[in-house]
């Protein structure tokens, strides 16, 4: 037994050293979470409009073109729970916060919690950079090494000397002003709709509570809450499950009856053409610019 | 708790150290195994623990009652039958309730009657098919006097819930595993080291080959109506490697983990894709399940010691049940029947018992005849997996029809080269190690006698796992 443990220990020393070193290095790789957390820590007292949400707002709303001083803390696959935690984390710092924009998409109400998805590894970003200690120190959510694929991608980023934060200075996703259009055909629509359609409603109540918690926070702090359904392409919205869509609208209606908020629905907005999309449910840089200007005007009119 | 998870990485060393250093006697080790196994299993959902505890308790008590009624055969039969019915009832409720109600409803609809049926939203407890069969085998073996009933409940609970094999097998027999919990375990350096090697190979199969294949295969299957015949064929091929590497990888990790604790589990896979016939394939694939069906269904029905038509009938029954065991869907039953048809053909021709030795034993390469036999068998198996993977019969038929179209010659648009390369590496390594218990069982009469070379190989595999581990896919057989 002693021989076994000794040999195993010697064998594992290089591996453990690489793992520990890798974990420490990866934590310092520039990324959008680190950037946004640092920005909020230093500038939350100045922000007037805060954009929460998923990739729909991350790539769909350009803070530069909103009337007031805006910043986006939206990130791909960000759950409502983390939207709420980020919003409330800096509550002591907000001096000028007037509006909070939260996307309500087709999948938002029934969507699974972050821990239960394939992208659970993103939680590590919130634990490490935002210091949102939702999980114990022994939990896998504290360590980037616990999921090999993103860990590897971050290390490769270092090796390629890629120091991009994957967002611009105001937290917007299209930092390269890419105009590349991806597949918007029916096939892509089917895949996205299939991925976004959730038959199991076990997370619905929790998600409604999260939205209400955000609404309650905004109400208490005299902040205008703006719920937005971002534009999508016909190959996406024509295939949506009617029941799930009904759930989205009825939930917004119910919450609107309880809390003061604005709801703006651009799901089937015909002003957006193929050029405005990077895929059937995400806007391109050009589309985001157009959308932000329309959104800005509509918010002022409300 | 998954094997390929951060939690297991912390769990296993703690269990290993406590097992060997803190608990001196095998009785305390057994108790610790039960606790650790329940933590392992309860990690998914603590409610699952109630069911496994109940199943374990019922089977344990049945064993004691059967033994108490020694000499009263009818009473023993009744107790055994009740235990079987109870276990199968629980399995049926959790796994097959909605399947049966949906089909009954469809049947009534055909005659114009609509049933107001209650569909239960039942969670399928992970591993229920595996531990239920394991518990059943114990009771049947006690009834058949193959083993004495244990009067130590901790030992029995450890046998049923032993965490390495709890959720996806191998389905152990009481005659093999229970005696190991009844005596002192001795730590053996060589066994432990080989166990670690087997685990490493299992992780490579699962995380590199299976998960990489899964990523591409899932894309192809989800969009199959728009793919060319060639890509559909590749989708079938990738799934063939995915399911093998996923399942046998899990078994390797389970067996390797058990060896670290001084326990020997049965072999579950014996390089099945080198089979020269379908009967041989079934002697090498999911051995623990097929031997279970052989011993508890096939042999009681008469086995092979009866008229040919009865042998064929028995084969169909076993494979239909085997298909149903895999899941509550007609596709699984069709898959089972498909293999039953193939085996029957071999039976009729009279070549079903051939090919019991290792293919091309002692040689580097197979003969042309053996190669053709292996390719034909592989093709049969691949088409079977299409039935297995499909969501419905129509899906399977459409998929297969899609393969056999003119677009089978259209090779453009295929992006699964990397997983196929991994699969090829795997096949090559397994080919040259086909006479071993697992592909990483190293002989010490070549370069591997040098520690540096061995460690270089281990680090190479760990490096491959780190560089190429695919998306974190769950183990396929967890759904069974």
XYZ file of C-alpha atoms in Angstrom:
782
model
C 0.000 0.000 0.000
C 2.786 2.405 0.915
C 4.520 1.659 -2.351
C 1.247 2.277 -4.232
C 0.577 5.615 -2.555
C 4.169 6.757 -2.943
C 4.314 5.823 -6.639
C 0.926 7.399 -7.301
C 1.978 10.583 -5.553
C 5.176 10.870 -7.577
C 3.229 10.158 -10.746
C 0.624 12.791 -9.956
C 2.990 15.587 -8.956
C 3.523 16.873 -12.515
C -0.171 16.540 -13.341
C -1.283 18.315 -10.173
C 1.262 21.056 -10.713
C 0.012 21.625 -14.246
C -3.588 21.632 -13.052
C -2.965 24.147 -10.281
C -0.843 26.362 -12.496
C -3.394 26.085 -15.285
C -6.242 27.051 -12.993
C -4.366 30.113 -11.759
C -3.392 31.173 -15.281
C -6.864 30.643 -16.691
C -8.410 32.820 -14.011
C -6.433 35.731 -15.378
C -7.333 35.251 -19.023
C -9.239 38.350 -20.189
C -12.874 37.564 -20.748
C -16.222 39.319 -20.759
C -17.175 38.200 -17.222
C -13.953 39.488 -15.689
C -14.227 42.734 -17.616
C -17.861 43.339 -16.662
C -17.312 42.441 -13.005
C -14.346 44.820 -12.794
C -16.265 47.539 -14.614
C -19.250 47.259 -12.304
C -17.000 47.289 -9.230
C -15.467 50.565 -10.376
C -18.315 52.239 -12.264
C -21.639 51.033 -10.908
C -22.118 54.416 -9.274
C -22.173 56.088 -12.705
C -24.359 53.758 -14.712
C -27.857 54.934 -15.669
C -29.074 52.015 -17.750
C -28.145 48.417 -16.948
C -28.717 45.712 -19.530
C -29.193 42.218 -18.140
C -29.928 38.944 -19.869
C -28.681 36.383 -22.318
C -27.027 36.465 -25.721
C -30.180 38.089 -27.089
C -29.322 41.326 -25.287
C -25.555 40.707 -25.235
C -25.509 40.799 -29.044
C -28.771 42.641 -29.550
C -28.561 45.862 -27.540
C -25.637 48.225 -28.077
C -25.231 50.396 -24.954
C -23.422 53.079 -26.960
C -26.642 53.990 -28.764
C -28.878 54.281 -25.747
C -29.629 57.792 -24.654
C -28.273 57.535 -21.131
C -25.025 56.087 -19.824
C -25.531 52.380 -20.287
C -23.609 49.203 -19.633
C -24.389 45.607 -20.474
C -23.816 42.836 -17.959
C -25.604 40.414 -20.260
C -23.779 37.215 -21.206
C -24.540 34.123 -23.238
C -26.806 31.698 -21.415
C -27.012 33.927 -18.340
C -29.872 32.764 -16.155
C -32.440 35.008 -14.498
C -31.015 34.012 -11.143
C -27.615 35.440 -12.018
C -29.249 38.497 -13.572
C -30.844 39.145 -10.190
C -27.657 38.466 -8.239
C -25.571 40.773 -10.423
C -28.191 43.517 -10.285
C -28.441 43.414 -6.517
C -24.746 42.895 -5.817
C -24.001 46.545 -6.524
C -27.142 48.007 -4.949
C -25.130 50.078 -2.500
C -23.220 51.700 -5.374
C -26.091 52.736 -7.652
C -26.468 56.496 -7.526
C -27.834 57.177 -10.997
C -29.403 53.931 -12.108
C -32.679 54.819 -13.864
C -33.497 51.832 -16.087
C -32.932 48.099 -16.179
C -33.461 46.264 -19.456
C -34.210 42.550 -19.222
C -34.865 40.392 -22.295
C -37.792 38.006 -22.089
C -37.308 35.451 -24.822
C -39.331 32.458 -25.961
C -37.334 30.142 -23.680
C -36.920 32.450 -20.667
C -39.852 31.293 -18.537
C -39.363 27.499 -18.684
C -35.558 27.527 -19.057
C -33.561 25.235 -16.759
C -31.379 26.697 -14.059
C -27.705 27.208 -14.823
C -26.554 24.229 -12.736
C -28.681 21.832 -14.774
C -27.555 22.833 -18.263
C -24.636 21.733 -20.413
C -23.176 25.198 -19.893
C -23.023 24.797 -16.103
C -19.309 25.655 -16.261
C -20.233 29.303 -16.855
C -21.202 29.489 -13.193
C -17.501 29.467 -12.363
C -17.257 32.902 -13.975
C -19.841 34.267 -11.568
C -18.168 32.602 -8.586
C -14.663 33.764 -9.455
C -15.132 37.185 -11.063
C -18.355 38.517 -9.603
C -17.620 36.810 -6.271
C -21.179 35.512 -6.133
C -20.594 32.720 -3.645
C -23.555 30.535 -4.426
C -21.633 27.291 -4.017
C -19.220 25.924 -1.436
C -15.482 26.008 -1.961
C -15.489 22.240 -2.556
C -17.953 22.514 -5.359
C -16.915 22.050 -8.977
C -18.440 25.445 -9.767
C -15.461 27.164 -8.213
C -12.842 25.749 -10.558
C -12.414 26.189 -14.281
C -10.558 22.870 -14.467
C -13.767 21.041 -13.565
C -14.922 21.319 -17.169
C -12.209 20.380 -19.629
C -13.572 21.955 -22.812
C -13.836 25.612 -21.762
C -10.691 25.255 -19.649
C -8.795 24.062 -22.668
C -10.202 26.839 -24.827
C -9.077 29.465 -22.347
C -5.555 27.968 -22.220
C -5.399 27.905 -26.011
C -6.408 31.560 -25.976
C -3.358 32.310 -23.864
C -1.099 30.280 -26.114
C -2.418 32.155 -29.155
C -1.825 35.405 -27.270
C -5.470 36.346 -27.661
C -6.245 38.970 -25.020
C -9.700 39.900 -26.320
C -12.347 40.306 -23.702
C -15.025 39.233 -26.197
C -17.003 42.402 -25.562
C -16.451 46.105 -26.156
C -15.849 48.719 -23.470
C -19.588 48.961 -22.657
C -20.101 45.206 -22.470
C -21.607 44.789 -25.948
C -20.986 41.437 -27.653
C -20.179 42.539 -31.205
C -16.805 43.976 -30.368
C -15.408 43.274 -33.807
C -18.358 44.945 -35.580
C -18.748 41.732 -37.488
C -21.225 41.789 -40.305
C -20.910 38.109 -41.009
C -24.280 36.555 -41.573
C -24.775 32.988 -40.562
C -27.431 30.554 -41.638
C -30.926 31.995 -41.314
C -32.641 29.281 -43.301
C -35.378 27.021 -42.077
C -32.963 24.330 -41.028
C -31.203 26.557 -38.533
C -34.632 27.674 -37.312
C -35.629 24.097 -36.550
C -32.475 23.427 -34.538
C -32.802 26.599 -32.485
C -36.517 26.151 -31.831
C -35.965 22.536 -30.819
C -33.264 23.641 -28.407
C -35.397 26.463 -26.988
C -38.645 24.520 -26.641
C -38.985 23.135 -23.143
C -41.768 20.653 -22.394
C -40.889 20.153 -18.748
C -42.202 23.100 -16.744
C -40.416 22.371 -13.494
C -38.420 25.622 -13.592
C -41.310 27.923 -14.521
C -42.276 28.949 -11.005
C -38.684 29.659 -10.009
C -38.085 31.766 -13.099
C -41.238 33.778 -12.488
C -40.026 34.396 -8.922
C -36.687 35.627 -10.259
C -38.347 38.108 -12.625
C -40.601 39.274 -9.810
C -37.574 39.676 -7.557
C -35.929 41.880 -10.195
C -39.178 43.830 -10.595
C -39.491 44.225 -6.848
C -35.919 45.489 -6.558
C -36.536 48.002 -9.326
C -39.775 49.161 -7.744
C -38.133 49.596 -4.342
C -35.292 51.625 -5.817
C -37.386 53.695 -8.195
C -35.826 52.119 -11.275
C -37.811 51.630 -14.474
C -37.852 47.984 -15.509
C -38.104 47.365 -19.236
C -38.848 43.849 -20.415
C -37.931 43.314 -24.046
C -38.485 40.491 -26.502
C -35.786 40.978 -29.100
C -36.415 40.567 -32.843
C -36.197 37.143 -34.453
C -36.218 35.936 -38.031
C -39.339 34.290 -39.560
C -37.634 30.870 -39.781
C -37.537 30.998 -35.988
C -40.787 32.622 -34.896
C -43.022 30.750 -37.344
C -42.039 27.449 -35.724
C -42.405 28.340 -32.085
C -44.546 26.169 -29.871
C -47.810 28.044 -29.316
C -48.215 26.894 -25.719
C -44.756 28.052 -24.708
C -45.268 31.353 -26.479
C -48.578 31.768 -24.671
C -46.785 31.073 -21.397
C -44.295 33.852 -22.123
C -46.986 36.443 -22.856
C -49.258 35.444 -19.986
C -46.361 35.552 -17.521
C -45.373 39.039 -18.631
C -48.992 40.153 -18.392
C -49.319 38.785 -14.857
C -46.092 40.394 -13.665
C -47.095 43.680 -15.314
C -50.251 43.674 -13.225
C -48.220 43.399 -10.036
C -45.263 45.677 -10.771
C -44.716 48.879 -12.719
C -42.802 47.934 -15.848
C -42.738 48.369 -19.599
C -42.946 45.462 -21.993
C -41.789 45.897 -25.582
C -42.311 43.024 -27.977
C -40.265 42.873 -31.188
C -40.492 39.129 -31.727
C -42.058 39.393 -35.197
C -41.041 42.929 -36.049
C -40.975 43.247 -39.845
C -38.570 46.185 -39.775
C -35.759 43.677 -39.338
C -34.589 41.950 -42.483
C -32.128 39.192 -43.207
C -29.173 41.594 -43.037
C -30.028 42.414 -39.442
C -29.494 38.877 -38.203
C -26.449 36.748 -37.570
C -28.710 33.728 -37.120
C -32.444 33.220 -36.804
C -32.652 34.564 -33.249
C -29.607 36.793 -32.787
C -29.100 40.215 -34.290
C -25.978 41.139 -36.213
C -23.952 44.255 -35.388
C -25.988 46.202 -37.932
C -29.232 44.768 -36.578
C -28.255 45.597 -32.995
C -27.559 49.181 -33.933
C -30.960 49.463 -35.629
C -32.697 47.723 -32.765
C -31.061 49.825 -30.062
C -32.133 53.021 -31.814
C -35.717 51.757 -32.123
C -35.671 50.597 -28.500
C -34.329 53.935 -27.328
C -37.153 55.771 -29.093
C -39.837 53.400 -27.834
C -38.632 53.630 -24.249
C -38.791 57.428 -24.427
C -42.322 57.250 -25.817
C -43.577 54.951 -23.037
C -22.498 11.380 -9.396
C -20.819 10.831 -12.748
C -17.445 9.117 -13.023
C -16.218 11.890 -15.313
C -16.967 14.659 -12.855
C -15.148 16.871 -10.423
C -17.119 15.417 -7.526
C -15.977 11.878 -8.311
C -12.376 13.113 -8.493
C -12.729 14.205 -4.868
C -14.994 11.341 -3.810
C -12.831 8.412 -4.915
C -9.558 9.279 -3.129
C -11.455 10.014 0.090
C -13.314 6.700 -0.135
C -10.107 4.832 -1.003
C -8.131 6.249 1.915
C -10.897 5.814 4.478
C -11.631 2.290 3.221
C -8.107 1.009 3.612
C -6.786 3.118 6.483
C -9.677 3.852 8.787
C -11.817 0.731 8.588
C -9.724 -2.248 9.579
C -12.144 -5.139 9.296
C -14.186 -6.131 6.260
C -17.400 -5.666 8.281
C -16.661 -1.999 8.858
C -15.545 -1.691 5.275
C -18.882 -3.094 4.143
C -20.753 -0.550 6.221
C -18.576 2.180 4.797
C -19.239 0.909 1.267
C -22.974 1.172 1.907
C -22.642 4.740 3.208
C -20.352 5.792 0.367
C -22.556 4.101 -2.230
C -25.674 5.791 -0.910
C -23.908 9.157 -1.029
C -22.778 8.382 -4.584
C -26.283 7.366 -5.667
C -28.112 10.029 -3.672
C -26.037 12.697 -5.407
C -28.480 12.481 -8.310
C -31.595 12.573 -6.208
C -31.920 11.547 -2.568
C -35.399 10.169 -3.284
C -33.823 7.375 -5.327
C -32.314 6.028 -2.108
C -35.709 5.051 -0.736
C -36.399 2.808 -3.697
C -33.052 1.046 -3.733
C -33.201 0.550 0.026
C -36.685 -0.914 -0.311
C -35.645 -3.226 -3.160
C -32.580 -4.335 -1.215
C -34.568 -4.988 1.939
C -37.261 -7.008 0.146
C -34.721 -9.189 -1.640
C -32.721 -9.667 1.548
C -35.787 -10.763 3.494
C -36.912 -13.006 0.635
C -33.562 -14.804 0.731
C -33.907 -15.440 4.462
C -37.512 -16.588 4.153
C -36.662 -18.954 1.304
C -33.930 -20.499 3.411
C -36.204 -20.690 6.488
C -38.693 -22.679 4.413
C -36.133 -25.225 3.351
C -37.925 -28.401 2.393
C -41.196 -26.604 1.631
C -40.639 -26.122 -2.043
C -44.041 -24.608 -2.817
C -43.632 -21.984 -0.157
C -40.141 -21.196 -1.410
C -41.537 -20.882 -4.908
C -44.223 -18.510 -3.687
C -41.763 -16.281 -1.814
C -39.406 -16.172 -4.773
C -42.286 -15.437 -7.164
C -43.619 -12.646 -4.930
C -40.195 -11.029 -4.751
C -39.821 -11.239 -8.524
C -43.299 -9.777 -9.056
C -42.642 -6.956 -6.576
C -39.325 -6.003 -8.159
C -40.672 -6.199 -11.685
C -43.739 -4.235 -10.620
C -41.542 -1.419 -9.298
C -39.448 -1.514 -12.439
C -42.599 -1.531 -14.532
C -44.127 1.449 -12.761
C -41.037 3.628 -12.969
C -39.927 2.606 -16.405
C -42.881 1.342 -18.404
C -46.071 2.839 -17.007
C -46.407 5.622 -19.581
C -45.274 3.338 -22.405
C -48.033 0.829 -21.686
C -50.735 3.409 -21.073
C -49.830 5.276 -24.264
C -50.035 2.074 -26.290
C -53.288 0.936 -24.710
C -54.717 4.376 -25.388
C -53.639 4.145 -29.049
C -55.201 0.709 -29.326
C -58.542 1.927 -27.944
C -58.420 4.986 -30.205
C -58.172 2.689 -33.219
C -61.572 1.319 -32.204
C -62.935 4.789 -31.631
C -62.721 4.851 -27.853
C -60.915 7.643 -26.054
C -59.548 6.775 -22.646
C -59.217 9.345 -19.892
C -55.946 7.909 -18.760
C -53.663 9.334 -16.147
C -50.140 9.756 -17.436
C -47.672 9.840 -14.599
C -44.783 12.237 -14.674
C -42.445 9.677 -13.168
C -38.719 10.243 -12.822
C -36.787 7.196 -13.920
C -34.394 6.359 -11.054
C -30.889 6.014 -12.403
C -29.732 2.401 -12.618
C -33.059 0.846 -11.659
C -32.838 -1.807 -14.376
C -29.376 -2.798 -13.211
C -29.842 -3.132 -9.490
C -33.301 -4.679 -9.856
C -31.854 -7.479 -11.950
C -28.996 -7.867 -9.529
C -31.431 -8.220 -6.622
C -33.578 -10.668 -8.582
C -30.599 -12.871 -9.408
C -29.818 -13.185 -5.703
C -33.288 -14.410 -4.778
C -33.434 -16.826 -7.689
C -29.975 -18.197 -6.848
C -30.990 -18.753 -3.222
C -34.145 -20.522 -4.403
C -32.060 -22.691 -6.745
C -29.605 -23.448 -3.907
C -26.728 -21.898 -5.838
C -25.929 -19.701 -2.872
C -26.826 -19.575 0.793
C -28.922 -16.657 1.937
C -26.932 -14.029 3.747
C -28.033 -13.059 7.242
C -25.922 -9.964 7.256
C -28.008 -7.065 5.993
C -25.014 -4.760 5.635
C -23.241 -7.264 3.405
C -26.339 -7.563 1.261
C -26.870 -3.820 0.993
C -23.215 -3.462 0.020
C -23.719 -6.121 -2.676
C -26.730 -4.332 -4.182
C -25.534 -0.749 -3.845
C -21.785 -1.142 -4.500
C -21.219 2.208 -6.136
C -18.812 1.362 -9.010
C -21.378 -0.915 -10.649
C -24.604 0.439 -9.216
C -25.913 2.621 -12.032
C -24.702 0.969 -15.240
C -23.382 -2.463 -14.358
C -21.821 -4.927 -14.747
C -24.901 -6.690 -13.351
C -23.178 -8.808 -10.772
C -24.189 -12.251 -9.529
C -24.433 -12.950 -5.866
C -22.263 -16.039 -6.395
C -19.412 -13.779 -7.518
C -19.807 -10.566 -5.567
C -21.449 -11.468 -2.275
C -18.646 -13.825 -1.105
C -16.174 -10.990 -1.671
C -18.068 -8.879 0.864
C -18.020 -11.792 3.286
C -14.274 -12.030 3.594
C -11.324 -9.807 4.290
C -10.045 -7.801 1.357
C -6.335 -7.621 0.783
C -4.755 -4.727 -1.011
C -2.695 -5.969 -3.942
C -0.366 -3.525 -5.598
C -0.520 -5.049 -9.088
C -4.313 -5.292 -9.038
C -4.657 -1.701 -7.912
C -2.246 -0.434 -10.556
C -3.963 -2.420 -13.274
C -7.287 -1.117 -11.953
C -6.026 2.445 -12.416
C -4.918 1.605 -15.955
C -8.322 0.189 -16.731
C -9.942 3.343 -15.365
C -7.646 5.486 -17.499
C -8.588 3.522 -20.587
C -12.265 3.837 -19.643
C -11.944 7.597 -19.309
C -10.210 7.792 -22.682
C -12.986 5.791 -24.331
C -15.725 7.827 -22.718
C -14.324 11.358 -22.745
C -12.375 11.344 -25.982
C -13.948 8.815 -28.311
C -17.565 8.541 -27.119
C -18.149 12.223 -26.380
C -16.469 13.362 -29.628
C -18.551 10.920 -31.640
C -21.671 11.985 -29.745
C -21.211 15.654 -30.652
C -21.227 14.956 -34.400
C -23.671 12.042 -34.292
C -26.279 14.076 -32.397
C -26.092 16.867 -34.981
C -26.567 14.375 -37.812
C -29.440 12.589 -36.081
C -31.197 15.841 -35.122
C -31.124 17.054 -38.733
C -31.238 13.709 -40.513
C -33.907 14.687 -43.070
C -31.527 17.106 -44.756
C -28.384 14.978 -44.751
C -26.935 12.933 -47.586
C -26.885 9.148 -47.477
C -23.169 9.150 -46.806
C -23.502 11.463 -43.811
C -26.375 9.389 -42.453
C -24.182 6.312 -42.745
C -21.426 8.167 -40.904
C -23.988 9.152 -38.265
C -24.743 5.473 -37.763
C -21.036 4.635 -37.652
C -20.324 7.372 -35.118
C -23.174 6.214 -32.917
C -21.828 2.655 -33.152
C -18.533 3.830 -31.674
C -20.238 6.203 -29.274
C -22.371 3.550 -27.630
C -19.512 1.062 -27.408
C -17.024 3.518 -25.947
C -19.606 5.087 -23.657
C -20.838 1.840 -22.189
C -17.623 -0.182 -22.165
C -15.773 2.892 -20.921
C -18.142 3.072 -17.984
C -17.638 -0.639 -17.316
C -13.864 -0.219 -17.413
C -14.018 2.628 -14.916
C -16.372 0.597 -12.707
C -14.181 -2.515 -12.786
C -11.002 -0.488 -12.247
C -12.532 1.387 -9.312
C -13.688 -1.857 -7.710
C -10.186 -3.295 -8.031
C -8.824 -0.341 -6.072
C -11.070 -1.525 -3.245
C -9.986 -5.134 -3.586
C -13.201 -6.263 -5.297
C -13.295 -8.098 -8.626
C -16.250 -7.414 -10.865
C -17.101 -9.532 -13.863
C -15.996 -8.582 -17.328
C -18.735 -6.849 -19.308
C -17.224 -6.379 -22.770
C -14.791 -8.548 -24.664
C -13.925 -6.467 -27.743
C -17.309 -7.114 -29.379
C -16.571 -5.287 -32.635
C -14.047 -7.987 -33.545
C -16.828 -10.562 -33.615
C -17.087 -12.782 -36.656
C -20.784 -13.476 -36.243
C -23.810 -12.077 -34.461
C -23.920 -14.941 -31.902
C -20.277 -14.204 -31.136
C -21.124 -10.488 -30.811
C -23.658 -11.336 -28.140
C -21.102 -13.394 -26.250
C -18.901 -10.316 -26.121
C -21.362 -7.397 -25.687
C -22.885 -6.503 -22.295
C -21.899 -9.944 -21.068
C -23.412 -9.471 -17.614
C -26.885 -8.746 -19.025
C -26.828 -11.452 -21.677
C -25.648 -14.110 -19.248
C -28.403 -12.981 -16.885
C -31.015 -13.512 -19.592
C -29.383 -16.788 -20.546
C -29.421 -18.158 -17.014
C -32.775 -16.836 -15.820
C -34.924 -16.833 -18.968
C -33.303 -18.815 -21.782
C -32.268 -21.884 -19.800
C -35.574 -22.186 -17.857
C -37.405 -22.062 -21.210
C -35.373 -25.029 -22.366
C -32.310 -23.228 -23.707
C -30.702 -25.082 -26.591
C -31.708 -28.530 -25.363
C -34.946 -28.751 -27.257
C -36.321 -28.720 -30.766
C -34.925 -26.134 -33.123
C -38.210 -24.228 -33.367
C -38.224 -23.945 -29.564
C -34.642 -22.693 -29.532
C -35.659 -20.029 -32.023
C -38.732 -19.216 -29.934
C -36.577 -18.918 -26.801
C -34.138 -16.671 -28.659
C -36.963 -14.368 -29.748
C -38.342 -14.177 -26.214
C -34.940 -13.362 -24.722
C -34.144 -10.675 -27.266
C -37.598 -9.118 -27.127
C -37.277 -8.871 -23.344
C -33.723 -7.600 -23.713
C -34.949 -4.909 -26.090
C -37.677 -3.900 -23.672
C -35.170 -3.850 -20.810
C -33.265 -1.153 -22.654
C -36.176 1.201 -22.796
C -39.860 1.899 -23.064
C -40.052 2.281 -26.812
C -40.920 -0.044 -29.683
C -37.596 0.776 -31.314
C -35.789 -1.135 -28.571
C -38.091 -4.123 -29.000
C -37.531 -4.021 -32.775
C -33.804 -3.832 -32.200
C -33.991 -6.894 -29.995
C -36.126 -8.773 -32.528
C -33.768 -7.753 -35.340
C -30.929 -9.466 -33.518
C -33.151 -12.439 -32.740
C -33.809 -12.836 -36.488
C -30.088 -12.690 -37.247
C -29.197 -15.203 -34.552
C -31.961 -17.507 -35.760
C -30.466 -17.404 -39.245
C -27.103 -18.440 -37.856
C -28.874 -21.126 -35.852
C -30.664 -22.508 -38.884
C -27.421 -22.579 -40.868
C -25.788 -24.255 -37.879
C -22.913 -21.844 -37.248
C -24.162 -20.104 -34.102
C -21.708 -21.816 -31.748
C -18.624 -21.210 -33.845
C -15.974 -18.569 -33.200
C -15.482 -19.007 -29.501
C -11.746 -18.367 -29.627
C -10.068 -15.001 -30.011
C -9.965 -13.946 -33.644
C -6.546 -14.386 -35.297
C -5.073 -15.487 -31.987
C -1.299 -15.201 -31.965
C -1.281 -13.380 -35.287
C -0.928 -9.726 -36.091
C -3.628 -9.590 -38.740
C -6.820 -11.492 -39.443
C -7.181 -13.694 -42.487
C -9.250 -12.415 -45.394
C -12.130 -14.675 -44.359
C -12.025 -13.383 -40.778
C -11.862 -9.792 -41.976
C -14.921 -10.260 -44.193
C -16.772 -11.975 -41.343
C -15.940 -9.113 -38.969
C -17.008 -6.464 -41.484
C -20.311 -8.203 -42.205
C -21.015 -8.599 -38.495
C -20.086 -4.968 -37.898
C -22.466 -3.871 -40.652
C -25.314 -5.908 -39.137
C -24.589 -4.410 -35.726
C -24.397 -0.869 -37.134
C -27.856 -1.138 -38.686
C -29.152 -2.526 -35.437
C -27.838 0.556 -33.630
C -29.783 2.756 -36.038
C -32.975 1.075 -34.807
C -31.746 1.488 -31.235
C -30.915 5.181 -31.586
C -34.028 6.242 -33.500
C -36.848 7.933 -31.608
C -39.507 5.924 -33.398
C -39.888 3.152 -35.959
C -40.728 5.743 -38.614
C -37.587 7.677 -37.715
C -35.506 4.517 -38.098
C -37.099 3.601 -41.421
C -36.661 7.136 -42.763
C -33.066 7.177 -41.583
C -32.214 3.845 -43.232
C -34.017 4.821 -46.441
C -32.017 8.031 -46.392
C -28.790 6.043 -46.341
C -29.794 3.913 -49.327
C -30.304 6.773 -51.718
C -28.188 8.152 -54.544
C -26.734 10.697 -52.113
C -24.732 7.924 -50.442
C -21.968 8.960 -52.820
C -22.124 12.598 -51.732
C -19.335 12.878 -49.171
C -19.412 16.663 -48.840
C -20.437 18.339 -45.602
C -19.149 15.665 -43.236
C -17.312 17.141 -40.248
C -16.744 14.051 -38.151
C -13.206 13.200 -39.266
C -11.676 13.843 -35.839
C -13.951 11.467 -33.899
C -13.441 8.814 -36.578
C -9.679 9.151 -36.184
C -10.075 8.649 -32.436
C -12.259 5.619 -33.102
C -9.639 4.208 -35.464
C -6.885 4.685 -32.863
C -9.085 2.910 -30.355
C -9.785 0.004 -32.715
C -6.090 -0.397 -33.508
C -5.049 -0.439 -29.864
C -7.846 -2.819 -28.925
C -6.970 -5.079 -31.852
C -3.417 -5.549 -30.656
C -4.633 -6.053 -27.106
C -7.588 -8.286 -27.934
C -6.253 -11.179 -25.881
C -6.154 -9.040 -22.716
C -8.817 -8.181 -20.141
C -8.670 -4.552 -21.233
C -6.679 -2.608 -23.793
C -4.313 -1.038 -21.289
C -3.337 -4.307 -19.598
C 0.396 -4.104 -20.204
C 2.749 -7.022 -20.614
C 6.091 -6.768 -18.960
C 8.015 -8.549 -21.661
C 8.464 -5.607 -23.966
C 9.097 -1.877 -23.772
C 6.416 -1.563 -21.085
C 8.675 -3.208 -18.558
C 10.388 0.163 -18.312
C 8.565 2.496 -15.928
C 9.499 5.560 -17.945
C 7.835 4.143 -21.028
C 4.732 3.179 -19.080
C 4.437 6.601 -17.499
C 5.017 8.234 -20.845
C 2.069 6.231 -22.215
C -0.154 7.175 -19.261
C 0.715 10.838 -19.613
C 0.076 10.613 -23.337
C -3.420 9.288 -22.721
C -4.082 11.871 -19.996
C -2.880 14.537 -22.418
C -5.230 13.260 -25.118
C -8.104 13.308 -22.647
C -7.276 16.857 -21.676
C -6.845 18.087 -25.253
C -9.678 16.276 -26.921
C -12.336 15.511 -24.317
C -15.613 16.305 -26.005
C -18.675 18.045 -24.575
C -19.740 16.619 -21.260
C -22.236 14.011 -22.416
C -24.021 11.788 -19.900
C -23.560 8.026 -20.094
C -26.074 6.552 -22.543
C -26.895 3.571 -20.371
C -27.998 5.807 -17.485
C -31.360 6.067 -19.232
C -31.791 2.313 -18.744
